[in-house]
Coordinates of C-alpha atoms and ligand atoms in Angstrom, one line a residue:
M1 CA -35.1 2.8 6.9
Q2 CA -33.7 6.2 6.2
D3 CA -33.8 7.2 9.8
K4 CA -32.0 4.1 10.9
N5 CA -29.3 4.7 8.3
T6 CA -28.8 8.3 9.4
E7 CA -28.5 7.0 12.9
K8 CA -25.8 4.6 11.9
Q9 CA -24.0 7.2 10.0
T10 CA -24.0 9.5 13.0
E11 CA -22.5 6.7 15.0
L12 CA -19.8 6.1 12.4
Q13 CA -18.9 9.7 12.2
N14 CA -18.7 10.2 15.9
A15 CA -15.2 9.2 16.7
D16 CA -15.4 9.4 20.5
R17 CA -14.8 6.0 21.8
R18 CA -16.6 6.4 25.1
K19 CA -19.8 7.4 23.4
F20 CA -19.6 4.4 21.2
M21 CA -19.1 2.1 24.1
G22 CA -22.2 3.6 25.7
K23 CA -24.4 3.5 22.7
S24 CA -23.1 0.4 21.1
A25 CA -26.5 -1.3 21.1
L26 CA -27.6 1.3 18.5
L27 CA -25.2 0.0 16.0
G28 CA -26.9 -2.9 14.3
A29 CA -27.1 -6.4 15.5
G30 CA -28.2 -5.4 19.0
A31 CA -26.7 -8.5 20.5
V32 CA -23.2 -7.3 21.4
A33 CA -23.0 -9.8 24.3
A34 CA -19.4 -10.9 23.9
P35 CA -18.5 -14.2 25.5
M36 CA -16.4 -12.4 28.1
T37 CA -16.9 -9.1 29.8
A38 CA -14.2 -6.4 30.0
A39 CA -13.8 -7.1 33.7
M40 CA -13.2 -10.8 33.1
F41 CA -10.6 -9.9 30.5
T42 CA -8.8 -7.6 33.0
S43 CA -8.6 -10.3 35.6
M44 CA -7.5 -12.8 33.0
A45 CA -4.9 -10.4 31.8
K46 CA -3.6 -9.9 35.3
A47 CA -3.4 -13.6 35.9
Q48 CA -1.6 -14.1 32.7
A49 CA 0.7 -11.1 33.0
A50 CA 3.6 -13.5 33.5
E51 CA 2.8 -15.0 30.2
A52 CA 3.1 -11.8 28.3
G53 CA 5.5 -11.8 25.4
K54 CA 9.2 -11.6 25.9
N55 CA 10.1 -9.8 22.8
S56 CA 12.2 -6.7 23.4
P57 CA 11.1 -3.6 21.5
F58 CA 14.4 -1.9 22.3
V59 CA 16.9 -1.6 19.5
H60 CA 19.9 0.1 21.1
P61 CA 21.9 2.8 19.3
G62 CA 24.0 1.1 16.6
E63 CA 21.8 -2.1 16.6
L64 CA 19.7 -3.0 13.6
D65 CA 16.1 -3.9 13.5
E66 CA 14.9 -7.4 12.7
Y67 CA 12.2 -6.5 10.2
Y68 CA 11.6 -4.0 7.4
G69 CA 8.2 -2.5 7.6
F70 CA 6.7 -1.1 4.4
W71 CA 4.2 1.5 5.3
S72 CA 1.6 3.2 3.0
G73 CA 1.9 6.9 3.3
G74 CA -1.8 7.3 2.5
H75 CA -2.7 10.7 0.9
S76 CA 0.9 11.9 1.2
G77 CA 1.3 9.6 -1.8
E78 CA 4.5 8.0 -0.6
V79 CA 5.7 4.7 0.9
R80 CA 7.9 4.6 4.0
I81 CA 10.3 2.1 5.3
L82 CA 10.3 1.6 9.1
G83 CA 12.5 -0.6 11.2
I84 CA 10.6 -3.0 13.4
P85 CA 10.6 -3.3 16.4
S86 CA 12.2 0.1 16.9
M87 CA 9.5 1.8 14.7
R88 CA 12.2 4.1 13.5
E89 CA 11.5 5.6 10.1
L90 CA 14.4 4.5 7.9
M91 CA 13.5 6.0 4.5
R92 CA 10.7 7.5 2.4
I93 CA 10.1 6.3 -1.1
P94 CA 8.3 9.0 -3.1
V95 CA 5.7 7.3 -5.4
F96 CA 2.6 9.3 -6.3
N97 CA 3.9 12.5 -4.7
I98 CA 6.5 15.1 -5.5
D99 CA 9.6 15.0 -3.3
S100 CA 11.8 18.0 -2.8
A101 CA 14.7 16.1 -1.3
T102 CA 15.2 13.5 -4.0
G103 CA 13.8 15.4 -6.9
W104 CA 11.0 12.8 -7.5
G105 CA 8.7 14.5 -10.0
I106 CA 11.4 17.0 -10.9
T107 CA 14.1 14.8 -12.5
N108 CA 13.8 13.5 -16.0
E109 CA 14.3 9.9 -14.7
S110 CA 11.4 10.2 -12.3
K111 CA 9.2 12.0 -14.9
R112 CA 9.6 9.1 -17.3
I113 CA 8.5 6.7 -14.7
R114 CA 5.6 8.9 -13.6
G115 CA 4.6 8.8 -17.3
E116 CA 1.1 9.8 -18.3
G117 CA 0.3 10.7 -14.6
D118 CA 3.2 13.1 -14.3
H119 CA 0.9 16.1 -14.2
F120 CA -0.7 14.7 -11.0
L121 CA 0.9 16.2 -8.0
A122 CA -1.0 14.1 -5.5
G123 CA -1.9 10.5 -4.8
D124 CA -3.5 8.3 -2.1
A125 CA -1.5 5.2 -1.3
H126 CA -3.2 2.4 0.6
H127 CA -1.9 -1.1 0.3
P128 CA 1.8 -2.0 0.0
H129 CA 2.5 -5.6 -0.7
M130 CA 5.6 -7.5 -1.5
S131 CA 6.0 -10.0 -4.3
M132 CA 6.2 -13.7 -3.2
T133 CA 7.5 -17.0 -4.3
D134 CA 5.6 -20.1 -3.0
G135 CA 3.7 -18.0 -0.5
R136 CA 6.9 -16.3 0.9
Y137 CA 8.2 -12.8 0.4
N138 CA 10.9 -12.8 -2.2
G139 CA 12.3 -9.4 -1.7
K140 CA 11.9 -8.2 -5.3
Y141 CA 9.1 -5.7 -5.5
V142 CA 6.6 -3.8 -3.4
F143 CA 3.4 -2.8 -5.1
I144 CA 1.1 0.0 -4.0
N145 CA -2.2 1.5 -5.2
D146 CA -3.2 5.1 -5.8
K147 CA -6.9 5.4 -5.0
A148 CA -7.0 9.0 -5.9
N149 CA -5.8 8.7 -9.5
T150 CA -6.6 5.0 -10.3
R151 CA -3.0 3.9 -10.5
V152 CA -0.7 1.1 -9.4
A153 CA 3.0 1.5 -8.8
R154 CA 5.9 -0.8 -8.3
I155 CA 9.0 -0.2 -6.1
R156 CA 12.2 -2.1 -6.8
C157 CA 13.5 -3.4 -3.5
D158 CA 17.1 -3.5 -4.6
V159 CA 17.3 0.3 -4.9
M160 CA 14.1 1.2 -3.1
K161 CA 12.9 3.4 -5.9
T162 CA 9.6 3.4 -7.8
D163 CA 10.3 1.9 -11.2
K164 CA 6.9 1.6 -12.9
I165 CA 3.5 3.3 -12.6
L166 CA 0.4 2.1 -14.4
T167 CA -2.9 4.0 -14.9
I168 CA -5.8 1.5 -14.8
P169 CA -8.3 2.1 -17.6
N170 CA -12.1 1.5 -17.4
A171 CA -12.1 1.7 -13.6
Q172 CA -12.1 4.4 -10.9
A173 CA -10.4 4.6 -7.5
I174 CA -8.1 1.6 -7.2
H175 CA -8.4 0.4 -3.6
G176 CA -7.6 -3.1 -2.4
L177 CA -4.4 -4.5 -3.8
R178 CA -2.7 -7.9 -3.3
V179 CA -0.3 -10.2 -5.0
Q180 CA -0.6 -13.7 -6.2
K181 CA 1.1 -15.8 -3.5
V182 CA 1.5 -19.2 -5.2
P183 CA 3.3 -20.4 -7.2
Y184 CA 4.8 -16.9 -7.5
T185 CA 3.6 -13.4 -8.1
K186 CA 2.8 -13.7 -11.7
Y187 CA -0.1 -11.3 -11.2
I188 CA -1.0 -8.6 -8.9
F189 CA -4.7 -7.7 -8.6
C190 CA -6.6 -4.7 -7.4
N191 CA -10.1 -3.3 -7.1
G192 CA -11.9 -0.5 -8.8
E193 CA -13.9 0.7 -5.8
F194 CA -16.1 3.3 -7.4
E195 CA -18.8 2.2 -9.8
I196 CA -18.8 4.0 -13.1
P197 CA -20.5 3.6 -16.5
L198 CA -18.5 1.0 -18.4
N199 CA -18.2 3.4 -21.3
N200 CA -17.6 6.5 -19.4
D201 CA -17.9 9.0 -22.2
G202 CA -20.2 11.7 -20.8
K203 CA -23.3 10.2 -22.5
E204 CA -24.5 8.5 -19.3
S205 CA -26.7 10.1 -16.6
L206 CA -26.6 10.5 -12.9
E207 CA -30.1 8.9 -12.6
D208 CA -29.7 5.7 -14.5
V209 CA -27.0 3.6 -12.9
S210 CA -27.8 0.4 -14.7
T211 CA -24.6 0.6 -16.7
Y212 CA -22.4 1.3 -13.7
R213 CA -19.8 -1.3 -13.0
S214 CA -16.8 -2.0 -10.7
L215 CA -13.9 -3.9 -12.2
F216 CA -11.5 -6.4 -10.7
N217 CA -8.1 -5.6 -12.3
V218 CA -5.4 -8.2 -12.9
I219 CA -1.9 -6.9 -13.8
D220 CA 1.2 -8.7 -15.0
A221 CA 3.6 -8.1 -12.1
E222 CA 6.8 -8.2 -14.3
T223 CA 5.7 -5.8 -17.1
L224 CA 3.2 -3.9 -14.9
E225 CA 0.8 -3.9 -17.8
M226 CA -2.9 -4.9 -17.7
A227 CA -3.5 -8.6 -18.1
F228 CA -7.3 -8.5 -17.9
Q229 CA -10.3 -7.1 -16.0
V230 CA -13.4 -8.8 -14.7
M231 CA -16.7 -7.0 -14.5
V232 CA -18.6 -7.8 -11.3
D233 CA -21.9 -7.1 -9.6
G234 CA -21.6 -4.7 -6.7
N235 CA -18.6 -2.6 -5.9
L236 CA -15.2 -3.9 -4.7
D237 CA -13.2 -2.9 -1.6
N238 CA -10.3 -5.1 -0.3
A239 CA -8.7 -8.2 -1.9
E240 CA -6.8 -11.3 -1.0
A241 CA -5.2 -14.4 -2.7
D242 CA -5.3 -18.0 -1.6
F243 CA -2.2 -20.2 -1.0
D244 CA -3.1 -22.6 -3.7
G245 CA -2.7 -20.3 -6.7
K246 CA -6.3 -20.9 -7.7
Y247 CA -8.5 -18.2 -6.3
F248 CA -8.5 -14.5 -5.7
A249 CA -11.1 -12.9 -3.4
A250 CA -12.5 -9.4 -3.1
S251 CA -15.0 -7.8 -0.7
S252 CA -17.9 -5.7 -1.7
Y253 CA -19.5 -3.2 0.7
N254 CA -22.0 -1.8 -1.8
S255 CA -23.7 -4.8 -3.3
E256 CA -26.7 -2.5 -3.5
M257 CA -24.9 -0.3 -6.1
G258 CA -26.2 2.7 -4.2
T259 CA -25.0 6.2 -5.0
N260 CA -25.6 7.6 -1.5
L261 CA -24.8 6.5 2.0
G262 CA -28.4 5.4 2.8
E263 CA -28.6 3.2 -0.3
M264 CA -25.1 1.7 0.3
I265 CA -25.9 0.3 3.7
T266 CA -29.4 -1.0 3.1
S267 CA -28.6 -4.8 2.8
E268 CA -28.0 -6.9 5.8
R269 CA -25.5 -8.9 3.7
D270 CA -23.2 -7.9 0.9
H271 CA -20.7 -10.4 -0.4
I272 CA -17.2 -11.7 -1.1
V273 CA -16.5 -12.3 -4.8
F274 CA -14.2 -15.3 -5.6
F275 CA -12.4 -15.4 -8.9
D276 CA -11.3 -18.6 -10.5
L277 CA -7.9 -17.7 -12.0
A278 CA -7.7 -20.7 -14.4
R279 CA -11.2 -20.1 -15.7
C280 CA -10.4 -16.4 -16.2
E281 CA -7.2 -17.3 -18.2
A282 CA -9.2 -19.8 -20.3
A283 CA -11.9 -17.2 -21.1
L284 CA -9.2 -14.8 -22.1
K285 CA -7.6 -17.4 -24.3
A286 CA -10.9 -18.3 -25.9
G287 CA -11.6 -14.6 -26.6
N288 CA -14.6 -14.4 -24.4
F289 CA -14.2 -10.7 -23.5
K290 CA -15.2 -7.3 -24.6
T291 CA -13.3 -4.0 -24.7
Y292 CA -14.5 -0.5 -23.6
N293 CA -13.6 3.1 -23.8
G294 CA -11.6 2.6 -26.9
N295 CA -8.7 0.7 -25.3
E296 CA -7.7 -2.9 -25.8
V297 CA -7.8 -4.2 -22.3
P298 CA -9.9 -7.4 -22.3
V299 CA -12.9 -7.2 -19.9
L300 CA -14.4 -10.6 -18.8
D301 CA -17.9 -10.8 -17.6
G302 CA -17.9 -12.1 -14.0
R303 CA -21.3 -11.0 -13.0
K304 CA -23.6 -13.3 -11.1
G305 CA -24.2 -16.5 -13.1
S306 CA -20.8 -16.4 -14.7
A307 CA -18.5 -19.5 -14.4
L308 CA -15.6 -17.2 -13.5
T309 CA -16.9 -16.0 -10.2
R310 CA -18.9 -17.0 -7.1
Y311 CA -20.6 -14.6 -4.7
V312 CA -20.6 -15.5 -1.0
P313 CA -23.0 -13.4 1.0
V314 CA -21.6 -12.1 4.3
P315 CA -22.8 -9.4 6.7
K316 CA -22.6 -6.3 6.5
S317 CA -20.7 -4.0 4.3
P318 CA -17.6 -6.2 4.8
H319 CA -14.2 -4.5 4.6
G320 CA -11.0 -6.4 4.9
I321 CA -10.6 -10.0 3.6
N322 CA -7.6 -11.9 4.9
I323 CA -6.4 -15.5 4.6
S324 CA -4.8 -17.5 7.4
P325 CA -1.1 -18.3 6.8
D326 CA -1.9 -22.1 6.7
G327 CA -4.1 -21.3 3.7
K328 CA -7.2 -22.8 5.3
Y329 CA -9.5 -19.9 5.9
F330 CA -10.5 -16.5 4.5
V331 CA -11.7 -14.2 7.1
A332 CA -14.2 -11.5 6.0
N333 CA -14.4 -8.6 8.4
G334 CA -18.0 -7.4 9.0
K335 CA -17.5 -3.7 9.5
L336 CA -21.2 -2.9 10.2
S337 CA -21.7 -6.3 11.7
P338 CA -19.8 -7.3 15.0
T339 CA -18.8 -10.5 13.3
V340 CA -16.2 -11.9 11.0
S341 CA -17.1 -14.6 8.5
I342 CA -14.8 -17.6 8.2
I343 CA -14.8 -19.1 4.7
D344 CA -13.3 -22.6 4.3
T345 CA -10.9 -22.5 1.3
S346 CA -11.3 -26.3 0.9
K347 CA -14.9 -25.8 -0.1
L348 CA -14.2 -23.4 -2.9
D349 CA -13.7 -26.2 -5.5
D350 CA -17.1 -27.6 -4.7
L351 CA -18.6 -24.1 -4.8
F352 CA -17.2 -23.5 -8.3
N353 CA -18.4 -26.9 -9.4
D354 CA -21.9 -26.1 -8.1
K355 CA -21.9 -28.9 -5.6
I356 CA -22.6 -26.6 -2.7
K357 CA -24.3 -23.2 -2.2
P358 CA -22.3 -20.1 -1.5
R359 CA -23.2 -19.8 2.1
D360 CA -22.1 -23.4 2.7
T361 CA -18.5 -22.1 2.5
V362 CA -19.0 -20.0 5.6
I363 CA -18.3 -22.3 8.4
A364 CA -18.4 -19.8 11.3
E365 CA -19.3 -16.3 12.0
P366 CA -17.8 -15.4 15.4
E367 CA -18.9 -12.2 17.2
L368 CA -15.9 -10.1 18.1
G369 CA -17.0 -6.6 18.9
L370 CA -17.9 -3.4 17.1
G371 CA -16.5 -2.4 13.7
P372 CA -14.2 -5.3 12.6
L373 CA -12.1 -4.0 9.7
H374 CA -9.0 -6.2 9.2
T375 CA -7.6 -9.4 10.6
A376 CA -4.0 -10.5 11.0
F377 CA -2.6 -13.9 12.0
D378 CA 0.2 -15.5 14.1
N379 CA 1.6 -19.0 13.6
R380 CA -0.3 -20.6 16.5
G381 CA -3.9 -20.5 15.0
N382 CA -4.8 -17.1 16.4
A383 CA -6.3 -14.2 14.6
Y384 CA -6.1 -10.5 15.5
T385 CA -9.0 -8.4 14.4
T386 CA -9.2 -4.6 14.6
L387 CA -12.4 -3.2 16.1
F388 CA -12.6 0.3 14.8
L389 CA -15.6 1.4 16.9
D390 CA -14.4 -0.3 20.1
S391 CA -10.8 0.9 19.6
Q392 CA -9.6 -2.6 20.4
I393 CA -7.7 -5.5 18.9
A394 CA -9.6 -8.8 19.5
K395 CA -7.4 -11.8 19.7
W396 CA -9.3 -15.0 18.9
N397 CA -8.6 -18.6 18.1
I398 CA -9.8 -19.8 14.7
E399 CA -10.4 -23.5 15.5
D400 CA -12.2 -22.6 18.7
A401 CA -14.4 -20.2 16.8
I402 CA -15.3 -23.0 14.4
A403 CA -15.9 -25.4 17.3
H404 CA -18.1 -22.8 19.0
S405 CA -20.2 -22.3 15.9
Q406 CA -20.7 -26.1 15.9
G407 CA -22.2 -25.9 19.4
Q408 CA -19.2 -26.7 21.5
K409 CA -18.9 -24.7 24.7
V410 CA -15.5 -23.2 24.0
N411 CA -14.4 -19.6 24.4
Y412 CA -12.7 -18.5 21.2
L413 CA -12.0 -14.9 22.4
R414 CA -8.5 -14.8 24.0
Q415 CA -8.1 -11.1 24.8
K416 CA -9.2 -7.7 23.8
L417 CA -6.5 -5.0 24.0
D418 CA -7.3 -1.3 23.9
V419 CA -5.5 0.6 21.2
H420 CA -5.5 4.4 20.7
Y421 CA -7.7 5.0 18.9
Q422 CA -9.9 3.6 16.1
P423 CA -7.6 1.1 14.4
G424 CA -7.9 0.4 10.6
H425 CA -5.5 -2.2 9.4
N426 CA -3.3 -4.3 11.6
H427 CA -0.5 -6.5 10.5
T428 CA 1.6 -9.3 12.1
S429 CA 5.2 -10.0 11.3
Q430 CA 5.2 -11.8 8.0
G431 CA 1.5 -12.6 8.7
E432 CA 0.3 -12.6 5.1
T433 CA 2.8 -15.3 4.2
R434 CA 3.6 -18.9 5.1
D435 CA 6.4 -17.5 7.3
A436 CA 4.0 -15.9 9.8
D437 CA 6.1 -16.0 13.0
G438 CA 3.7 -14.6 15.7
K439 CA 6.2 -12.1 17.1
W440 CA 4.8 -8.6 16.4
L441 CA 1.5 -6.9 15.6
V442 CA 1.2 -3.4 14.4
A443 CA -2.1 -1.6 14.9
L444 CA -2.5 1.4 12.6
S445 CA -4.7 3.6 14.7
K446 CA -6.5 6.4 12.8
F447 CA -6.7 8.8 15.8
S448 CA -4.0 9.7 18.3
K449 CA -6.1 12.3 20.3
D450 CA -4.3 12.6 23.7
R451 CA -1.3 10.3 23.1
Y452 CA 1.1 13.0 22.1
L453 CA 1.9 16.7 22.7
P454 CA -0.7 18.7 20.9
V455 CA 0.4 20.0 17.5
G456 CA -2.5 22.0 16.4
P457 CA -5.9 20.9 15.0
L458 CA -4.2 18.4 12.7
R459 CA -2.9 15.4 14.6
P460 CA -0.7 12.5 13.7
E461 CA -2.0 9.0 13.4
N462 CA -0.8 6.4 15.9
D463 CA 1.0 3.2 14.9
Q464 CA 1.2 1.0 17.9
L465 CA 3.5 -2.0 18.3
I466 CA 2.2 -5.0 20.2
D467 CA 4.1 -7.9 21.4
I468 CA 2.1 -11.1 20.5
S469 CA 4.8 -13.6 21.2
G470 CA 3.2 -14.7 24.5
D471 CA -0.3 -15.7 25.5
V472 CA -1.1 -12.1 26.3
M473 CA -0.9 -9.2 23.8
K474 CA 1.2 -6.4 25.2
L475 CA 1.3 -2.8 23.9
V476 CA 5.0 -1.8 23.9
H477 CA 5.3 1.3 21.7
D478 CA 3.4 4.3 20.4
G479 CA 4.6 5.6 17.0
P480 CA 3.2 8.9 15.6
T481 CA 3.0 9.0 11.8
Y482 CA 2.0 11.5 9.2
A483 CA -0.9 10.8 6.9
E484 CA -1.8 8.1 6.6
P485 CA -0.8 4.5 7.2
H486 CA -3.7 2.5 5.8
D487 CA -1.7 -0.6 5.7
C488 CA 1.8 -2.0 6.2
V489 CA 3.7 -5.3 5.8
L490 CA 6.5 -6.5 8.1
V491 CA 9.2 -8.4 6.2
H492 CA 12.1 -10.2 7.9
R493 CA 15.4 -8.6 7.1
S494 CA 16.8 -11.8 5.7
K495 CA 14.4 -11.4 2.7
L496 CA 16.0 -8.2 1.5
K497 CA 19.4 -7.4 0.1
P498 CA 19.3 -3.7 -0.9
S499 CA 22.2 -2.4 -3.0
K500 CA 24.8 -0.2 -1.4
V501 CA 25.6 1.8 -4.5
W502 CA 24.1 2.0 -7.9
T503 CA 25.5 -0.1 -10.8
R504 CA 26.4 2.0 -13.8
D505 CA 24.2 -0.1 -16.2
D506 CA 21.0 0.4 -14.1
S507 CA 17.8 0.8 -16.1
F508 CA 16.7 3.6 -13.9
F509 CA 18.9 6.1 -15.7
A510 CA 19.5 4.1 -18.9
E511 CA 17.7 6.6 -21.1
T512 CA 19.9 9.4 -19.8
V513 CA 23.0 7.3 -20.5
A514 CA 21.6 6.7 -24.1
M515 CA 21.2 10.5 -24.5
A516 CA 24.8 11.1 -23.5
K517 CA 25.9 8.5 -25.9
R518 CA 24.1 10.3 -28.8
D519 CA 25.9 13.4 -27.7
G520 CA 29.2 11.6 -27.8
V521 CA 29.7 12.1 -24.0
T522 CA 31.2 9.5 -21.7
L523 CA 29.4 10.3 -18.4
E524 CA 32.1 8.9 -16.1
T525 CA 34.8 11.1 -17.5
D526 CA 33.4 14.0 -19.5
N527 CA 32.4 17.5 -18.3
K528 CA 30.9 19.1 -21.3
V529 CA 28.3 21.6 -22.5
I530 CA 26.5 20.7 -25.7
R531 CA 24.4 23.2 -27.6
D532 CA 21.6 21.9 -29.8
G533 CA 19.6 24.9 -31.1
N534 CA 18.1 26.5 -28.0
K535 CA 18.6 23.3 -26.0
V536 CA 21.7 23.0 -23.9
R537 CA 22.9 19.8 -22.3
V538 CA 25.3 20.2 -19.5
Y539 CA 27.2 17.1 -18.5
M540 CA 29.2 17.0 -15.3
T541 CA 30.6 14.6 -12.8
S542 CA 30.6 14.9 -9.0
I543 CA 33.1 13.7 -6.5
A544 CA 33.1 15.1 -3.0
P545 CA 33.5 18.0 -2.7
N546 CA 33.6 19.0 -6.4
F547 CA 31.3 19.2 -9.4
G548 CA 33.2 18.5 -12.6
L549 CA 32.1 21.9 -14.0
N550 CA 32.8 25.0 -11.9
E551 CA 30.9 27.2 -14.4
F552 CA 29.0 27.2 -17.7
K553 CA 27.2 29.7 -19.9
V554 CA 23.7 29.6 -21.5
K555 CA 21.5 32.1 -23.2
L556 CA 18.3 33.6 -21.8
G557 CA 15.4 31.4 -22.7
D558 CA 17.5 28.2 -23.3
E559 CA 16.1 24.9 -22.3
V560 CA 18.9 23.6 -20.1
T561 CA 19.3 19.9 -19.1
V562 CA 21.9 19.3 -16.4
V563 CA 23.2 15.7 -16.1
V564 CA 25.2 14.8 -13.1
T565 CA 27.1 11.5 -12.6
N566 CA 28.2 10.8 -9.1
L567 CA 31.6 9.1 -9.3
D568 CA 31.9 8.6 -5.5
Q569 CA 32.1 4.9 -4.7
V570 CA 31.8 5.3 -1.0
E571 CA 28.5 4.2 0.5
D572 CA 26.2 7.0 1.6
V573 CA 28.1 9.8 -0.1
T574 CA 25.1 11.2 -2.0
H575 CA 25.4 14.6 -3.7
G576 CA 22.6 16.9 -4.7
F577 CA 22.2 19.4 -7.5
C578 CA 20.2 22.6 -6.8
M579 CA 20.0 25.5 -9.3
T580 CA 19.1 28.4 -7.2
N581 CA 15.8 30.3 -8.0
H582 CA 14.7 27.7 -10.5
G583 CA 12.8 25.2 -8.3
V584 CA 15.3 22.6 -9.4
Q585 CA 16.9 20.1 -7.1
M586 CA 17.8 16.4 -7.1
E587 CA 19.6 13.6 -5.4
I588 CA 22.5 11.7 -7.0
S589 CA 23.5 8.7 -5.0
P590 CA 26.9 7.0 -5.4
Q591 CA 27.5 5.7 -9.0
A592 CA 24.1 7.2 -10.2
T593 CA 23.3 9.5 -13.0
A594 CA 20.5 12.0 -12.6
S595 CA 19.2 14.8 -14.8
V596 CA 16.9 17.7 -14.7
T597 CA 15.6 20.1 -17.3
F598 CA 14.6 23.7 -16.8
I599 CA 14.3 27.0 -18.7
A600 CA 17.0 29.6 -18.0
N601 CA 14.6 32.4 -17.7
Q602 CA 16.6 34.8 -15.5
P603 CA 19.6 36.7 -16.8
G604 CA 22.8 36.9 -14.8
V605 CA 24.8 34.7 -12.5
Q606 CA 23.0 31.8 -10.9
W607 CA 24.9 29.6 -8.4
Y608 CA 24.2 25.9 -8.3
Y609 CA 25.1 23.9 -5.2
C610 CA 25.2 20.5 -3.7
N611 CA 22.3 20.1 -1.2
W612 CA 23.0 16.7 0.3
F613 CA 25.6 17.1 3.0
C614 CA 28.6 15.2 1.6
H615 CA 31.9 16.5 2.9
A616 CA 33.6 19.0 5.2
L617 CA 33.7 21.3 2.1
H618 CA 30.1 20.7 1.2
M619 CA 29.3 24.4 1.4
E620 CA 32.0 25.0 -1.1
M621 CA 30.6 22.4 -3.5
R622 CA 29.0 24.9 -5.9
G623 CA 29.5 26.6 -9.3
R624 CA 28.0 29.3 -11.5
M625 CA 25.7 29.4 -14.5
L626 CA 25.9 32.6 -16.4
V627 CA 22.7 33.4 -18.3
E628 CA 23.6 35.8 -21.1
A629 CA 20.8 38.3 -22.0
Ligands
CUK701 S1 -8.4 0.4 3.8 CU1 -7.7 2.0 5.2 S2 -8.5 1.0 7.0 CU2 -7.7 1.5 2.2 CU3 -7.1 -1.2 3.5 CU4 -9.1 -0.6 5.7
CUA702 CU1 28.3 17.2 -2.5 CU2 27.2 18.1 -0.6

């Protein structure tokens, strides 16, 4: 067994696609006989070339994109906004990272939001998902997980800033994250991927893993506080919600609860865990929970045999779990099996009422190719599955796959398209909502290899845009991106109405406004220096190309807080504040207030300047701080 596992691992680690193609039979299952050969696909593709999509990827200068794409920035810790179909990067939203341009992690406002995790300078963002109403994007929030430091953050889509971050207790390495789709996003939920002792207090051992658990975490979307957690058997990976408001689902690749690779890939089947939301809420209300690690978060017991969960066995170390936009089917992606498992959502009630067995919910297991990781959907009954090892997207028809599994002679595979290379997630335009429109597919390829000019040993990833509007998928654009787009969502622009300037009563800087009030300062008019022991608060306005204060004095060792209020009303006239030689800078967008605190630890004259280009006299927008020895 160990040898076989080592062999599989070697295959997984070897990222050369050609080698995989040659040795594919070594990777489990043996039978990789797809219903159509590559040559047949080629001739079919040629015959249908006329039926390729008619979407134009060209967005000419001055034109606007049709979709907002929210991209995970992976281990850069940020979220990015791309325009689709141009694939232009429109904005970066710092979340778990420190950002020099905006002062995220430097300003007092961002430090408050970063909260107890402020000392972390890093993060690992994977799954950005927007809040929904009745299964449709509502344009309010985007949520994102931090696998590295077990956190979840929320981005406000009116100002496109992170406004809350929660550290999840009792769990480790938050991975899969999704939102409740129906009736609205009351909850978001996410998975603790790594198994740890439930009371993780240093009294446990590395040998005895019997107390190790993974937790399914349910969070109140509005307060971004923990609602409850559910203890499960096995670990948890990715997650998905139904379109009925009843069930959440999570995949488990390590049902073995192994602690090394060999142990983790022993079983031919792992499972998808389904969670009955109403039963979880009832258990919570009835007080059927325990608490751990000295915190008050209720932990429900959803291990095998519990009424709260059901475990559906699927092959093999499944990864992504995705629901079709008509709400009928969950698709579990086999990863180490060349198949996906289609789970009929209409059978889940019977499963929870013990009228059928878990495997009875799996109505088809079509074979697609090597390394299925994630599946996306159009609005015409087709699914698009990434094949990591084959470096392809498999387009297949769901109803045909079900008919095929019932013995009908139908070909469910529609096309396999080469992507470059090794795709992880893919996502269709609005494909995780009822508004799936079947226009665009983005493949997030983990390797770019030869697709771009070489830039040293570290290469960009490759986000590829595919037109899926016709019968034939057509690759139309290569987009290099920096580490690392695990996942993205494509939201029609009609769903979003971002603010053009801040409103003065925004909660983002409300605490700074309250501080000014305590100091008797009116931020919109006053330019004042207030001394409070060795703390000095410097209040100034900005209006292009002037700061309200041209100079101020402090004493060596003072703790200085500079508060800048940008009085400009004009869209896009953002100012910056940088105090030279102090590692201090920040952005102040129109009508915003921002503040930063530092120690004046160098005697003499220090210039401060505006570092967001704002005016012909931007270079002159500066002033002096005298630090008296
Ligand atoms: S995961 Cu990266 S390829 Cu974090 Cu959604 Cu599947
Ligand atoms: Cu103000 Cu540049």
